[in-house]
Amino acid sequence: MAAGHADPAADIDTPGTSAGDSTGGRIERLAAERVDHRFKGLPPEAEGLTVAELANQRLNLFTGGFTTPVLALSAESLEHNLALMETYSERHGLAFAPHGKTSMAPQLFARQLERGAWGITLAVPHQVRVARAFGVPRVFLANELVDAAALRWIAAELAADENFTFVCYVDSVRGVELMDEALTRAARTAQTAEAGSGTGSPRPVDVVVELGAGEGARTGARTPTDCAAIADAVAATATLRLVGVAGYEGEVPDAAPDSVRAWLRELTGLAAEFDKAGRFKGLDEIVVSAGGSAWFDAVADVFAEIPHLSAPVLKLLRSGAYISHDDGHYKHLTPFNRVPEEGALHAGFRLWAQVVSRPTPEQAFVNAGKRDAAYDLDLPEAQVVRDARTGELRRAEGVTVTGLSDQHGWVRTADGAELEVGDWVGMGLSHPCTSFDKWQLIPLVEADGTVVDYIRTYF
């Protein structure tokens, strides 16, 4: 956590639910949830136990009655990755708002906040509601929010809790108009509500102008002129407050170190121009934010160049994929590959499936498919085999996943590959964003196979 920012984990309450209900208390209540048919892979004998009761049994993933397929999250990798990004952010003077849409797991939100995160980044209103239900005090919404119902809810949250911080993108004048209309109506409704309702006075919604990463990129205003017009539109409202600029460098076309740094300098230059024009007058803090899962080294380098502005700059990094890392997409893109002296992230997920068919010497099928494995970028990687006869683990030599059906993984076996019906195959996964969303309750497993906890997700 960057110096000078209050610890968000120190006084987390949940407005709009029950006063004084801390994140810790809400997380503890997850442990009281009953295990049943909703949660795949868990032992059938666990039916009716609470999650806490099941965790206290410290079952072994391989011998404790778990059914395949089952996704496991490494306890050691999780702890290592949390610590590494905490120290990285501190070393480079960055505030950290990890992208929570990667996991949508309140237990992991809490651990990130405990590790010094400024807040949590999210993408859509539903995710913000989950975060608020578990007491997250600061939310950065990396999207323009023009849904009137969601804006009414945000306005009510801001009015009910003066300690709640919410920041979102704006990337169009039309978006500003829609936000202003919805928030103005919400303010009028609040003013006519009964006195003593506890709603409180409306606060403006803090926004950052999103600079697009170039032609053909995703969202964001494309030119400085467009950005200035959006800032002017914000200034003309009473419902919005401009607090900075932001964007996502991962969308730079044909991203490479030089092109990413060039775009980041456009972003920081835009912040400087806005400040020079007096657009941040009266702020205690100016927000400059970028994504950074694949380019946080570039973000750190360029953000270190930000000149002195009229108020302190909150240099906000939003990397999210680090928490579980992966064995595919981010394994190859992580900035730690480019700057190895900074450390290394560890892949956290392993999907275990069982060989259910061995129709030919060159072919096998496991009982995990698209419903279980991340497959939007890369296929799973066969890494280890657990022998059904002996229980011994060996490397998955000559075993390759070549395709996924709904509930089957297609496996090609080379000459001499040892693989029999009943064996368990442990697979590394690519792109954690589509791993968490397939499993509602994920065993947290130590290296010896002991399950020490279960991570609840909300997608």
Tab-separated table of C-alpha atoms in Angstrom:
chain	number	residue	atom	x	y	z
A	1	MET	CA	0.000	0.000	0.000
A	2	ALA	CA	1.345	3.399	-0.915
A	3	ALA	CA	2.452	5.557	1.988
A	4	GLY	CA	-0.052	8.074	3.275
A	5	HIS	CA	-3.187	6.028	2.612
A	6	ALA	CA	-5.304	4.758	5.466
A	7	ASP	CA	-5.553	0.993	5.910
A	8	PRO	CA	-8.920	-0.007	4.409
A	9	ALA	CA	-8.971	-3.237	6.395
A	10	ALA	CA	-8.822	-1.359	9.687
A	11	ASP	CA	-12.418	-0.148	9.863
A	12	ILE	CA	-14.424	-2.018	7.264
A	13	ASP	CA	-18.161	-1.785	7.745
A	14	THR	CA	-21.006	-2.738	5.482
A	15	PRO	CA	-23.450	0.132	4.928
A	16	GLY	CA	-26.795	-0.779	3.480
A	17	THR	CA	-26.741	-4.143	5.233
A	18	SER	CA	-26.190	-3.821	8.962
A	19	ALA	CA	-24.238	-1.183	10.835
A	20	GLY	CA	-21.028	-2.285	12.426
A	21	ASP	CA	-20.949	-5.541	10.466
A	22	SER	CA	-17.264	-5.930	9.612
A	23	THR	CA	-15.756	-7.689	6.652
A	24	GLY	CA	-14.309	-10.210	9.074
A	25	GLY	CA	-17.755	-10.942	10.445
A	26	ARG	CA	-19.256	-11.332	6.994
A	27	ILE	CA	-16.433	-13.627	5.910
A	28	GLU	CA	-16.862	-15.730	9.033
A	29	ARG	CA	-20.502	-16.218	8.120
A	30	LEU	CA	-19.421	-17.844	4.869
A	31	ALA	CA	-18.004	-20.617	7.006
A	32	ALA	CA	-21.513	-21.305	8.348
A	33	GLU	CA	-22.885	-22.083	4.888
A	34	ARG	CA	-24.040	-25.680	4.476
A	35	VAL	CA	-22.349	-27.934	1.949
A	36	ASP	CA	-24.724	-29.549	-0.536
A	37	HIS	CA	-25.264	-30.434	-4.193
A	38	ARG	CA	-24.463	-26.891	-5.363
A	39	PHE	CA	-20.748	-27.375	-4.865
A	40	LYS	CA	-19.158	-29.779	-7.312
A	41	GLY	CA	-16.206	-31.944	-6.472
A	42	LEU	CA	-16.786	-32.017	-2.704
A	43	PRO	CA	-17.179	-35.309	-0.848
A	44	PRO	CA	-20.779	-36.614	-0.923
A	45	GLU	CA	-20.344	-37.413	2.785
A	46	ALA	CA	-19.936	-33.685	3.452
A	47	GLU	CA	-23.634	-33.063	2.720
A	48	GLY	CA	-25.117	-30.958	5.513
A	49	LEU	CA	-21.826	-29.969	7.137
A	50	THR	CA	-20.928	-26.323	7.402
A	51	VAL	CA	-17.947	-25.149	5.411
A	52	ALA	CA	-16.114	-24.598	8.710
A	53	GLU	CA	-16.853	-28.129	9.872
A	54	LEU	CA	-15.624	-29.537	6.587
A	55	ALA	CA	-12.470	-27.400	6.660
A	56	ASN	CA	-11.732	-28.509	10.216
A	57	GLN	CA	-11.630	-32.126	9.040
A	58	ARG	CA	-8.514	-31.248	6.998
A	59	LEU	CA	-9.305	-33.909	4.442
A	60	ASN	CA	-6.807	-35.038	1.852
A	61	LEU	CA	-7.765	-34.021	-1.666
A	62	PHE	CA	-6.921	-37.494	-3.025
A	63	THR	CA	-8.115	-39.788	-0.248
A	64	GLY	CA	-10.771	-37.711	1.514
A	65	GLY	CA	-13.719	-38.556	-0.732
A	66	PHE	CA	-13.502	-35.676	-3.222
A	67	THR	CA	-15.007	-36.521	-6.603
A	68	THR	CA	-13.531	-35.651	-9.960
A	69	PRO	CA	-13.288	-33.238	-11.549
A	70	VAL	CA	-12.159	-30.999	-8.705
A	71	LEU	CA	-10.353	-27.657	-8.845
A	72	ALA	CA	-7.675	-27.007	-6.228
A	73	LEU	CA	-6.073	-23.679	-5.292
A	74	SER	CA	-2.588	-23.896	-3.819
A	75	ALA	CA	-2.398	-22.349	-0.351
A	76	GLU	CA	1.328	-21.750	-0.720
A	77	SER	CA	1.056	-20.102	-4.149
A	78	LEU	CA	-1.769	-17.869	-2.979
A	79	GLU	CA	0.189	-16.631	0.012
A	80	HIS	CA	3.337	-16.123	-2.059
A	81	ASN	CA	1.524	-14.106	-4.739
A	82	LEU	CA	-0.287	-11.919	-2.202
A	83	ALA	CA	2.991	-11.089	-0.473
A	84	LEU	CA	4.893	-10.496	-3.701
A	85	MET	CA	2.475	-7.923	-5.107
A	86	GLU	CA	2.213	-6.186	-1.748
A	87	THR	CA	5.962	-5.644	-1.629
A	88	TYR	CA	6.115	-4.761	-5.333
A	89	SER	CA	3.502	-2.015	-4.901
A	90	GLU	CA	5.235	-0.624	-1.845
A	91	ARG	CA	8.644	-0.678	-3.544
A	92	HIS	CA	7.363	1.327	-6.494
A	93	GLY	CA	5.135	3.763	-4.594
A	94	LEU	CA	1.927	2.405	-6.083
A	95	ALA	CA	-1.474	2.124	-4.508
A	96	PHE	CA	-3.080	-1.191	-5.403
A	97	ALA	CA	-6.703	-1.933	-6.310
A	98	PRO	CA	-6.580	-5.509	-7.656
A	99	HIS	CA	-9.236	-6.403	-10.198
A	100	GLY	CA	-11.720	-8.471	-8.206
A	101	LYS	CA	-13.607	-9.716	-11.252
A	102	THR	CA	-10.771	-12.209	-11.621
A	103	SER	CA	-11.936	-14.160	-8.571
A	104	MET	CA	-15.160	-12.615	-7.213
A	105	ALA	CA	-14.187	-14.236	-3.911
A	106	PRO	CA	-14.810	-12.095	-0.806
A	107	GLN	CA	-12.305	-14.132	1.214
A	108	LEU	CA	-9.635	-13.163	-1.295
A	109	PHE	CA	-10.804	-9.538	-1.301
A	110	ALA	CA	-10.274	-9.526	2.463
A	111	ARG	CA	-6.810	-11.026	2.185
A	112	GLN	CA	-5.847	-8.462	-0.453
A	113	LEU	CA	-7.051	-5.627	1.780
A	114	GLU	CA	-5.147	-7.098	4.704
A	115	ARG	CA	-2.083	-7.056	2.446
A	116	GLY	CA	-2.407	-3.306	1.980
A	117	ALA	CA	-4.661	-2.975	-1.065
A	118	TRP	CA	-6.259	0.472	-1.401
A	119	GLY	CA	-9.525	-1.125	-2.505
A	120	ILE	CA	-10.936	-3.521	-5.079
A	121	THR	CA	-11.438	-2.916	-8.815
A	122	LEU	CA	-14.614	-4.300	-10.387
A	123	ALA	CA	-16.324	-4.199	-13.773
A	124	VAL	CA	-20.139	-4.290	-13.420
A	125	PRO	CA	-22.768	-3.267	-10.832
A	126	HIS	CA	-23.476	-6.800	-9.609
A	127	GLN	CA	-19.838	-7.161	-8.612
A	128	VAL	CA	-19.967	-3.895	-6.667
A	129	ARG	CA	-22.989	-5.181	-4.747
A	130	VAL	CA	-21.077	-8.328	-3.795
A	131	ALA	CA	-18.103	-6.266	-2.647
A	132	ARG	CA	-20.308	-3.976	-0.576
A	133	ALA	CA	-22.175	-6.910	0.938
A	134	PHE	CA	-18.827	-8.011	2.337
A	135	GLY	CA	-17.754	-4.571	3.488
A	136	VAL	CA	-15.228	-3.482	0.849
A	137	PRO	CA	-14.752	0.238	1.607
A	138	ARG	CA	-13.241	1.428	-1.684
A	139	VAL	CA	-14.297	0.372	-5.177
A	140	PHE	CA	-12.831	1.385	-8.524
A	141	LEU	CA	-15.279	0.502	-11.312
A	142	ALA	CA	-13.247	0.101	-14.496
A	143	ASN	CA	-16.234	0.806	-16.696
A	144	GLU	CA	-18.607	3.625	-17.548
A	145	LEU	CA	-21.771	3.207	-15.467
A	146	VAL	CA	-24.923	4.400	-17.250
A	147	ASP	CA	-27.509	2.010	-15.763
A	148	ALA	CA	-30.043	4.185	-13.914
A	149	ALA	CA	-30.990	1.505	-11.377
A	150	ALA	CA	-27.359	0.841	-10.518
A	151	LEU	CA	-26.653	4.564	-10.215
A	152	ARG	CA	-29.568	4.976	-7.797
A	153	TRP	CA	-28.103	2.203	-5.675
A	154	ILE	CA	-24.613	3.735	-5.781
A	155	ALA	CA	-26.047	7.115	-4.770
A	156	ALA	CA	-27.809	5.507	-1.811
A	157	GLU	CA	-24.612	3.720	-0.737
A	158	LEU	CA	-22.648	6.967	-0.886
A	159	ALA	CA	-25.327	8.789	1.088
A	160	ALA	CA	-25.543	6.061	3.719
A	161	ASP	CA	-21.809	5.773	4.337
A	162	GLU	CA	-19.532	8.788	4.265
A	163	ASN	CA	-16.506	6.447	4.375
A	164	PHE	CA	-17.433	4.606	1.179
A	165	THR	CA	-15.217	5.586	-1.769
A	166	PHE	CA	-16.429	4.874	-5.285
A	167	VAL	CA	-14.711	5.858	-8.538
A	168	CYS	CA	-15.763	4.923	-12.062
A	169	TYR	CA	-14.863	5.627	-15.679
A	170	VAL	CA	-16.491	8.128	-18.000
A	171	ASP	CA	-15.577	7.881	-21.679
A	172	SER	CA	-18.270	9.876	-23.507
A	173	VAL	CA	-20.301	13.042	-23.215
A	174	ARG	CA	-23.453	10.966	-23.673
A	175	GLY	CA	-22.404	8.773	-20.773
A	176	VAL	CA	-21.986	11.836	-18.589
A	177	GLU	CA	-25.478	13.007	-19.586
A	178	LEU	CA	-27.052	9.663	-18.696
A	179	MET	CA	-25.240	9.531	-15.371
A	180	ASP	CA	-26.273	13.061	-14.513
A	181	GLU	CA	-29.922	12.393	-15.390
A	182	ALA	CA	-30.082	9.258	-13.245
A	183	LEU	CA	-28.268	10.792	-10.288
A	184	THR	CA	-30.344	13.962	-10.428
A	185	ARG	CA	-33.533	11.891	-10.259
A	186	ALA	CA	-32.072	9.882	-7.391
A	187	ALA	CA	-31.234	13.066	-5.493
A	188	ARG	CA	-34.767	14.398	-5.937
A	189	THR	CA	-36.221	11.144	-4.667
A	190	ALA	CA	-33.937	11.253	-1.644
A	191	GLN	CA	-34.933	14.832	-0.878
A	192	THR	CA	-38.625	13.942	-0.840
A	193	ALA	CA	-38.142	10.831	1.298
A	194	GLU	CA	-39.253	10.897	4.895
A	195	ALA	CA	-37.002	12.743	7.325
A	196	GLY	CA	-35.028	10.391	9.509
A	197	SER	CA	-34.841	7.688	6.870
A	198	GLY	CA	-31.065	7.589	7.289
A	199	THR	CA	-30.419	8.202	3.620
A	200	GLY	CA	-28.209	11.235	4.191
A	201	SER	CA	-27.253	13.966	1.754
A	202	PRO	CA	-26.313	12.954	-1.790
A	203	ARG	CA	-22.622	13.050	-2.665
A	204	PRO	CA	-21.323	13.488	-6.193
A	205	VAL	CA	-19.984	10.360	-7.842
A	206	ASP	CA	-16.234	10.492	-8.436
A	207	VAL	CA	-15.219	9.794	-12.035
A	208	VAL	CA	-12.035	9.469	-14.057
A	209	VAL	CA	-11.867	10.139	-17.775
A	210	GLU	CA	-10.895	6.939	-19.560
A	211	LEU	CA	-8.292	7.367	-22.269
A	212	GLY	CA	-8.590	4.668	-24.923
A	213	ALA	CA	-5.510	2.668	-25.807
A	214	GLY	CA	-5.653	3.521	-29.496
A	215	GLU	CA	-7.681	2.816	-32.603
A	216	GLY	CA	-9.116	-0.659	-32.530
A	217	ALA	CA	-8.760	-0.848	-28.740
A	218	ARG	CA	-11.650	-1.418	-26.383
A	219	THR	CA	-13.391	1.418	-24.511
A	220	GLY	CA	-12.145	4.927	-23.788
A	221	ALA	CA	-12.048	8.325	-25.448
A	222	ARG	CA	-9.727	8.296	-28.440
A	223	THR	CA	-8.221	11.780	-28.454
A	224	PRO	CA	-7.197	14.506	-25.971
A	225	THR	CA	-9.919	16.694	-27.496
A	226	ASP	CA	-12.520	14.040	-26.723
A	227	CYS	CA	-11.169	13.734	-23.187
A	228	ALA	CA	-11.398	17.487	-22.658
A	229	ALA	CA	-15.001	17.539	-23.883
A	230	ILE	CA	-15.883	14.779	-21.409
A	231	ALA	CA	-14.168	16.662	-18.586
A	232	ASP	CA	-16.123	19.802	-19.513
A	233	ALA	CA	-19.365	17.819	-19.424
A	234	VAL	CA	-18.518	16.493	-15.963
A	235	ALA	CA	-17.724	19.980	-14.701
A	236	ALA	CA	-21.139	21.186	-15.874
A	237	THR	CA	-22.946	18.745	-13.555
A	238	ALA	CA	-23.613	18.837	-9.833
A	239	THR	CA	-23.768	15.050	-9.591
A	240	LEU	CA	-20.279	14.105	-10.781
A	241	ARG	CA	-16.777	15.083	-9.705
A	242	LEU	CA	-13.708	14.652	-11.896
A	243	VAL	CA	-10.896	13.123	-9.816
A	244	GLY	CA	-8.425	11.896	-12.405
A	245	VAL	CA	-7.679	9.879	-15.527
A	246	ALA	CA	-7.350	6.163	-16.193
A	247	GLY	CA	-7.173	3.463	-18.832
A	248	TYR	CA	-6.073	-0.051	-19.668
A	249	GLU	CA	-2.726	-0.432	-21.387
A	250	GLY	CA	-3.370	-4.112	-22.129
A	251	GLU	CA	-5.527	-2.996	-25.060
A	252	VAL	CA	-2.724	-1.148	-26.857
A	253	PRO	CA	-2.737	-2.645	-30.381
A	254	ASP	CA	0.184	-5.056	-30.856
A	255	ALA	CA	1.298	-4.252	-27.322
A	256	ALA	CA	5.061	-4.160	-26.799
A	257	PRO	CA	7.221	-2.457	-24.155
A	258	ASP	CA	7.792	0.705	-26.203
A	259	SER	CA	4.184	1.114	-27.398
A	260	VAL	CA	2.759	0.436	-23.951
A	261	ARG	CA	5.072	2.980	-22.336
A	262	ALA	CA	4.230	5.507	-25.029
A	263	TRP	CA	0.529	5.141	-24.316
A	264	LEU	CA	1.094	5.339	-20.550
A	265	ARG	CA	2.943	8.617	-21.113
A	266	GLU	CA	-0.094	9.881	-23.031
A	267	LEU	CA	-2.179	9.018	-19.983
A	268	THR	CA	0.110	10.756	-17.491
A	269	GLY	CA	0.444	13.688	-19.889
A	270	LEU	CA	-3.330	13.988	-19.975
A	271	ALA	CA	-3.367	14.159	-16.166
A	272	ALA	CA	-0.773	16.936	-16.246
A	273	GLU	CA	-2.712	18.900	-18.890
A	274	PHE	CA	-5.969	18.566	-16.944
A	275	ASP	CA	-4.210	19.753	-13.805
A	276	LYS	CA	-2.634	22.714	-15.611
A	277	ALA	CA	-6.103	23.685	-16.848
A	278	GLY	CA	-7.427	23.693	-13.268
A	279	ARG	CA	-9.712	20.709	-13.755
A	280	PHE	CA	-8.600	19.145	-10.439
A	281	LYS	CA	-8.947	22.310	-8.368
A	282	GLY	CA	-9.982	21.585	-4.789
A	283	LEU	CA	-9.056	17.901	-4.787
A	284	ASP	CA	-7.054	16.386	-1.956
A	285	GLU	CA	-5.810	13.681	-4.318
A	286	ILE	CA	-5.588	13.134	-8.081
A	287	VAL	CA	-6.157	9.601	-9.395
A	288	VAL	CA	-4.015	8.221	-12.215
A	289	SER	CA	-4.722	4.556	-12.838
A	290	ALA	CA	-3.799	1.742	-15.217
A	291	GLY	CA	-4.400	-1.996	-15.392
A	292	GLY	CA	-1.105	-3.781	-15.326
A	293	SER	CA	-1.549	-7.571	-15.128
A	294	ALA	CA	0.741	-7.995	-18.127
A	295	TRP	CA	2.530	-4.634	-17.943
A	296	PHE	CA	2.856	-3.557	-14.328
A	297	ASP	CA	6.587	-3.001	-14.849
A	298	ALA	CA	5.763	-0.407	-17.504
A	299	VAL	CA	3.088	1.132	-15.260
A	300	ALA	CA	5.593	1.422	-12.403
A	301	ASP	CA	8.253	2.975	-14.623
A	302	VAL	CA	6.022	5.588	-16.259
A	303	PHE	CA	4.051	6.445	-13.124
A	304	ALA	CA	7.378	7.174	-11.423
A	305	GLU	CA	7.827	9.956	-14.008
A	306	ILE	CA	4.590	11.798	-13.127
A	307	PRO	CA	5.534	15.437	-12.439
A	308	HIS	CA	4.483	17.391	-9.390
A	309	LEU	CA	0.784	18.263	-9.657
A	310	SER	CA	-1.457	20.537	-7.614
A	311	ALA	CA	-2.382	17.670	-5.280
A	312	PRO	CA	-0.781	14.339	-4.350
A	313	VAL	CA	-1.237	11.662	-7.015
A	314	LEU	CA	-2.831	8.325	-6.213
A	315	LYS	CA	-0.885	6.064	-8.580
A	316	LEU	CA	-3.367	3.233	-8.749
A	317	LEU	CA	-2.392	-0.163	-10.171
A	318	ARG	CA	-5.236	-2.609	-10.909
A	319	SER	CA	-3.575	-5.981	-11.628
A	320	GLY	CA	-5.874	-8.851	-10.698
A	321	ALA	CA	-4.690	-12.014	-12.416
A	322	TYR	CA	-1.660	-12.236	-10.123
A	323	ILE	CA	-3.631	-13.718	-7.233
A	324	SER	CA	-3.766	-17.210	-8.703
A	325	HIS	CA	-1.506	-16.593	-11.728
A	326	ASP	CA	-1.699	-19.372	-14.334
A	327	ASP	CA	0.101	-21.913	-16.483
A	328	GLY	CA	-0.641	-20.287	-19.818
A	329	HIS	CA	-1.540	-16.737	-20.793
A	330	TYR	CA	-0.057	-14.794	-17.863
A	331	LYS	CA	2.746	-17.296	-17.310
A	332	HIS	CA	4.246	-15.991	-20.542
A	333	LEU	CA	3.229	-12.338	-20.152
A	334	THR	CA	4.087	-11.620	-16.525
A	335	PRO	CA	6.391	-8.610	-16.136
A	336	PHE	CA	8.465	-10.662	-13.708
A	337	ASN	CA	9.751	-12.548	-16.764
A	338	ARG	CA	11.188	-9.255	-18.004
A	339	VAL	CA	12.436	-8.127	-14.584
A	340	PRO	CA	13.318	-11.380	-12.789
A	341	GLU	CA	15.090	-9.627	-9.922
A	342	GLU	CA	11.647	-8.421	-8.747
A	343	GLY	CA	10.543	-11.995	-7.995
A	344	ALA	CA	8.226	-14.510	-9.649
A	345	LEU	CA	4.554	-15.367	-9.382
A	346	HIS	CA	3.509	-18.969	-8.801
A	347	ALA	CA	0.661	-20.706	-10.620
A	348	GLY	CA	-2.092	-21.427	-8.110
A	349	PHE	CA	-4.651	-23.635	-9.848
A	350	ARG	CA	-4.587	-27.312	-10.652
A	351	LEU	CA	-7.624	-29.071	-12.066
A	352	TRP	CA	-7.799	-32.765	-11.235
A	353	ALA	CA	-9.756	-35.052	-13.538
A	354	GLN	CA	-9.958	-38.810	-13.861
A	355	VAL	CA	-9.253	-40.955	-16.888
A	356	VAL	CA	-12.615	-42.503	-17.787
A	357	SER	CA	-11.807	-43.963	-21.189
A	358	ARG	CA	-8.694	-45.297	-22.948
A	359	PRO	CA	-10.081	-46.414	-26.311
A	360	THR	CA	-6.727	-46.618	-28.153
A	361	PRO	CA	-3.044	-46.541	-27.229
A	362	GLU	CA	-2.887	-42.966	-28.561
A	363	GLN	CA	-6.059	-41.613	-26.998
A	364	ALA	CA	-7.635	-41.115	-23.585
A	365	PHE	CA	-10.502	-39.108	-22.153
A	366	VAL	CA	-10.743	-37.425	-18.760
A	367	ASN	CA	-13.964	-36.311	-17.087
A	368	ALA	CA	-13.333	-32.541	-17.166
A	369	GLY	CA	-14.411	-30.301	-20.020
A	370	LYS	CA	-15.581	-26.811	-20.834
A	371	ARG	CA	-17.825	-26.722	-17.766
A	372	ASP	CA	-14.805	-27.182	-15.521
A	373	ALA	CA	-11.663	-25.806	-17.176
A	374	ALA	CA	-10.645	-22.373	-18.392
A	375	TYR	CA	-10.353	-22.658	-22.156
A	376	ASP	CA	-10.969	-19.188	-23.598
A	377	LEU	CA	-7.278	-18.654	-24.399
A	378	ASP	CA	-5.293	-21.873	-23.991
A	379	LEU	CA	-6.128	-25.509	-23.363
A	380	PRO	CA	-5.275	-27.081	-19.994
A	381	GLU	CA	-1.746	-28.408	-19.604
A	382	ALA	CA	-1.350	-31.979	-18.335
A	383	GLN	CA	1.307	-31.763	-15.609
A	384	VAL	CA	1.117	-34.726	-13.254
A	385	VAL	CA	-0.556	-38.130	-13.039
A	386	ARG	CA	-1.659	-39.783	-9.803
A	387	ASP	CA	-1.527	-43.537	-10.232
A	388	ALA	CA	-4.851	-45.165	-9.304
A	389	ARG	CA	-3.095	-48.351	-8.150
A	390	THR	CA	-0.315	-46.914	-5.998
A	391	GLY	CA	-1.304	-43.333	-5.258
A	392	GLU	CA	2.102	-42.162	-6.451
A	393	LEU	CA	2.540	-38.955	-8.424
A	394	ARG	CA	4.600	-38.761	-11.608
A	395	ARG	CA	5.121	-36.207	-14.346
A	396	ALA	CA	2.605	-36.421	-17.188
A	397	GLU	CA	5.225	-37.422	-19.751
A	398	GLY	CA	3.757	-37.822	-23.237
A	399	VAL	CA	0.273	-36.707	-22.116
A	400	THR	CA	-1.262	-33.737	-23.946
A	401	VAL	CA	-4.740	-32.212	-23.757
A	402	THR	CA	-5.857	-31.576	-27.348
A	403	GLY	CA	-9.470	-30.477	-26.938
A	404	LEU	CA	-12.450	-30.035	-24.645
A	405	SER	CA	-16.041	-31.173	-24.980
A	406	ASP	CA	-18.686	-30.117	-22.466
A	407	GLN	CA	-17.678	-32.756	-19.894
A	408	HIS	CA	-14.702	-34.520	-21.474
A	409	GLY	CA	-11.104	-33.614	-22.050
A	410	TRP	CA	-9.472	-35.091	-25.147
A	411	VAL	CA	-6.023	-36.418	-24.370
A	412	ARG	CA	-3.320	-37.591	-26.784
A	413	THR	CA	-0.757	-40.039	-25.426
A	414	ALA	CA	2.666	-40.625	-26.923
A	415	ASP	CA	4.362	-44.010	-27.195
A	416	GLY	CA	5.220	-45.305	-23.776
A	417	ALA	CA	3.006	-42.850	-21.879
A	418	GLU	CA	1.748	-44.396	-18.666
A	419	LEU	CA	-1.959	-43.693	-18.329
A	420	GLU	CA	-4.773	-46.000	-17.277
A	421	VAL	CA	-8.494	-45.712	-16.645
A	422	GLY	CA	-8.893	-44.529	-13.051
A	423	ASP	CA	-5.697	-42.448	-12.927
A	424	TRP	CA	-6.053	-38.811	-11.904
A	425	VAL	CA	-4.528	-36.184	-14.199
A	426	GLY	CA	-3.535	-32.834	-12.687
A	427	MET	CA	-3.769	-29.986	-15.199
A	428	GLY	CA	-2.492	-26.443	-15.136
A	429	LEU	CA	-4.914	-23.801	-16.397
A	430	SER	CA	-4.599	-20.644	-18.450
A	431	HIS	CA	-6.311	-17.320	-17.687
A	432	PRO	CA	-7.576	-17.327	-14.080
A	433	CYS	CA	-10.480	-15.032	-14.962
A	434	THR	CA	-12.384	-17.981	-16.413
A	435	SER	CA	-11.325	-20.519	-13.790
A	436	PHE	CA	-12.888	-18.962	-10.704
A	437	ASP	CA	-16.259	-18.486	-12.394
A	438	LYS	CA	-16.748	-22.229	-12.997
A	439	TRP	CA	-16.431	-23.215	-9.325
A	440	GLN	CA	-18.511	-21.829	-6.442
A	441	LEU	CA	-16.514	-23.446	-3.639
A	442	ILE	CA	-12.831	-24.147	-4.278
A	443	PRO	CA	-10.659	-26.268	-1.963
A	444	LEU	CA	-7.582	-24.418	-0.718
A	445	VAL	CA	-4.936	-27.125	-0.648
A	446	GLU	CA	-1.480	-27.386	0.891
A	447	ALA	CA	1.368	-29.076	-0.952
A	448	ASP	CA	0.796	-32.424	0.782
A	449	GLY	CA	-2.849	-32.501	-0.365
A	450	THR	CA	-4.398	-31.277	2.909
A	451	VAL	CA	-7.471	-29.101	2.316
A	452	VAL	CA	-7.294	-26.231	4.807
A	453	ASP	CA	-10.158	-24.018	3.629
A	454	TYR	CA	-12.723	-23.461	0.883
A	455	ILE	CA	-12.937	-20.292	-1.234
A	456	ARG	CA	-16.488	-19.110	-2.037
A	457	THR	CA	-17.035	-17.288	-5.333
A	458	TYR	CA	-19.932	-15.112	-6.546
A	459	PHE	CA	-20.296	-14.861	-10.334
